[in-house]
Amino acid sequence: MNEIMTSLTQWTEWAGRGYTRLPYVMRNKLERRPESWQKAWSEASPYAFVLESGKEGRYTFFGLQAESVLRGQGNEAVVTDCGRGLAGDADVYGSPLDIIRGWMEPHRAPRVPGTPKFCGGAVGFLAYDVARSLEKLPELAEDDLAQDGLPDYAFMRLRQLWVLDHEEDAVYICVSVPADTLREPEGGAEPRTAREAEAERALISAYEESAREARRMLERWRRFEESELPWSEERRNEIAAEAERHTAGRNDVDGFDTVFEREAFQDAVLRIQEYIRSGDVFQVNLSLRKQRKLSASPEEIYEWMRIVNPSPYMGFLRFPDFQIVSGSPELLVRLEGGRLAARPIAGTRRRGTNDEEDRRMAEELTGSDKERAEHIMLVDLQRNDLGRVAAYGSVTVPELMTIERYSHVMHLVSQVEADLAPGKTAFDVIAGVFPGGTITGAPKVRTMQIVEELEPVRRGPYTGSMGWIDYNGNMELNIIIRTLVVQGGMGHMQAGAGIVIDSEPYREYRECHNKARSVSRAVWCAERAAQAEEGTAF
């Protein structure tokens, strides 16, 4: 199967309608799913990514190089053009969302019928502190990660994208070609017909080159399909079981340390409860970060994250000076064809050690008045956030308080949906919902002020968002939790708990560690595997 889904006739029509990106899409049979991304990372540029689902998601999105990179801190950003014939950096100033909007808006592509929901655009992340451009917040916590050069936001814009469709067993090869050099030349001494002929030749040449580029991408993909994990299934199971035994019930896993120790965290819980009694807030998400030096590569840790904590919104972002390894269970917001969706998570229990205990833990979670009240409050907050950009009367909750199970915890989850209001864009949606209420609390702005007061360091990417924004105006962003940020050989992981009036301080402290355990176990497995097979290439 080798189906070309975009024709030269379509390109001619799209160029005439003013689109600035012309998509070339080729659909092919998926001969074999790669067991790992080993071969791909060995061929990747310093800017690469994979976005995938470990929980029966339909698509995997994969890119090995960027055409342009945007990264910034606060109201200052740098654009690095690294595509064909482009070079150099440019400084840009403004609020983060306005900067990203300005970088993306000139690039508009048509929607190709029958193709995956994302066929070209930008992939990256927004750190939690992007919220400072949306709301007035104090500056109290130490911004240590930014001091070491970690940006508040970073995106890579794409020309080439591979998309795996797991339902169709197909791989889509997507090439997105800038159209600004292909339009009819203006003015000049040549008659109009000559200029038209020149523009037509340029379009045909670009289309044919895109076809050759897509075939080369397919050849590369066939090499990636051959990639196997360097450990047998038996060995993987042994290492995972060893990690389970090693980390069970421990808070100080393998040298991870924190500046937010147990006593200080529990004191912060009590302080939040004072705020609740005084009527300032209803609930606050309080988090703690842990960090240590790593001996395994972030690529190796991501492979183990896929094994020990398969999640709906997994992803790996590779930048030259930092990497993000994510196994997030939570969607922040999706915009597709004018339809909005969010999937808030609130309410947590650990997984049982056997089926019977697991069932009891689920019953305890669904039967808890505290957890149910907290969940409903945050669903209402999500409804209000979507309502800021939704068509009047369109916000609905088609799914309320279902149980979703993960490797180490289970959650209460709901689905909130709406229609996008006329005249609104993806960037209006981000401004309306960012950051997610489930990881701040309610009311949102006051809880963010309290977080800044009580947490000793700023959150960085944690509880920000990671995902894609396409050339059609659609997007899908997760919430960055169950995630490891790697910078300068250090791994930083963070987890939080929703604090309410009847929270037990030690139990909330333990919940943070339970949530972080999937990340620490992936780190432990990667390092254990590397030690056991020293000398074996990843």
XYZ file of C-alpha atoms in Angstrom, residues 237 283 318 338 386 395 431 452 537:
9
model
C 9.967 -8.258 33.840
C -8.758 23.569 47.752
C 14.562 16.382 23.058
C -14.151 23.674 16.578
C -14.015 26.320 28.970
C -20.565 23.197 27.794
C -5.301 31.638 27.776
C 3.961 30.729 45.273
C 24.653 0.188 23.335
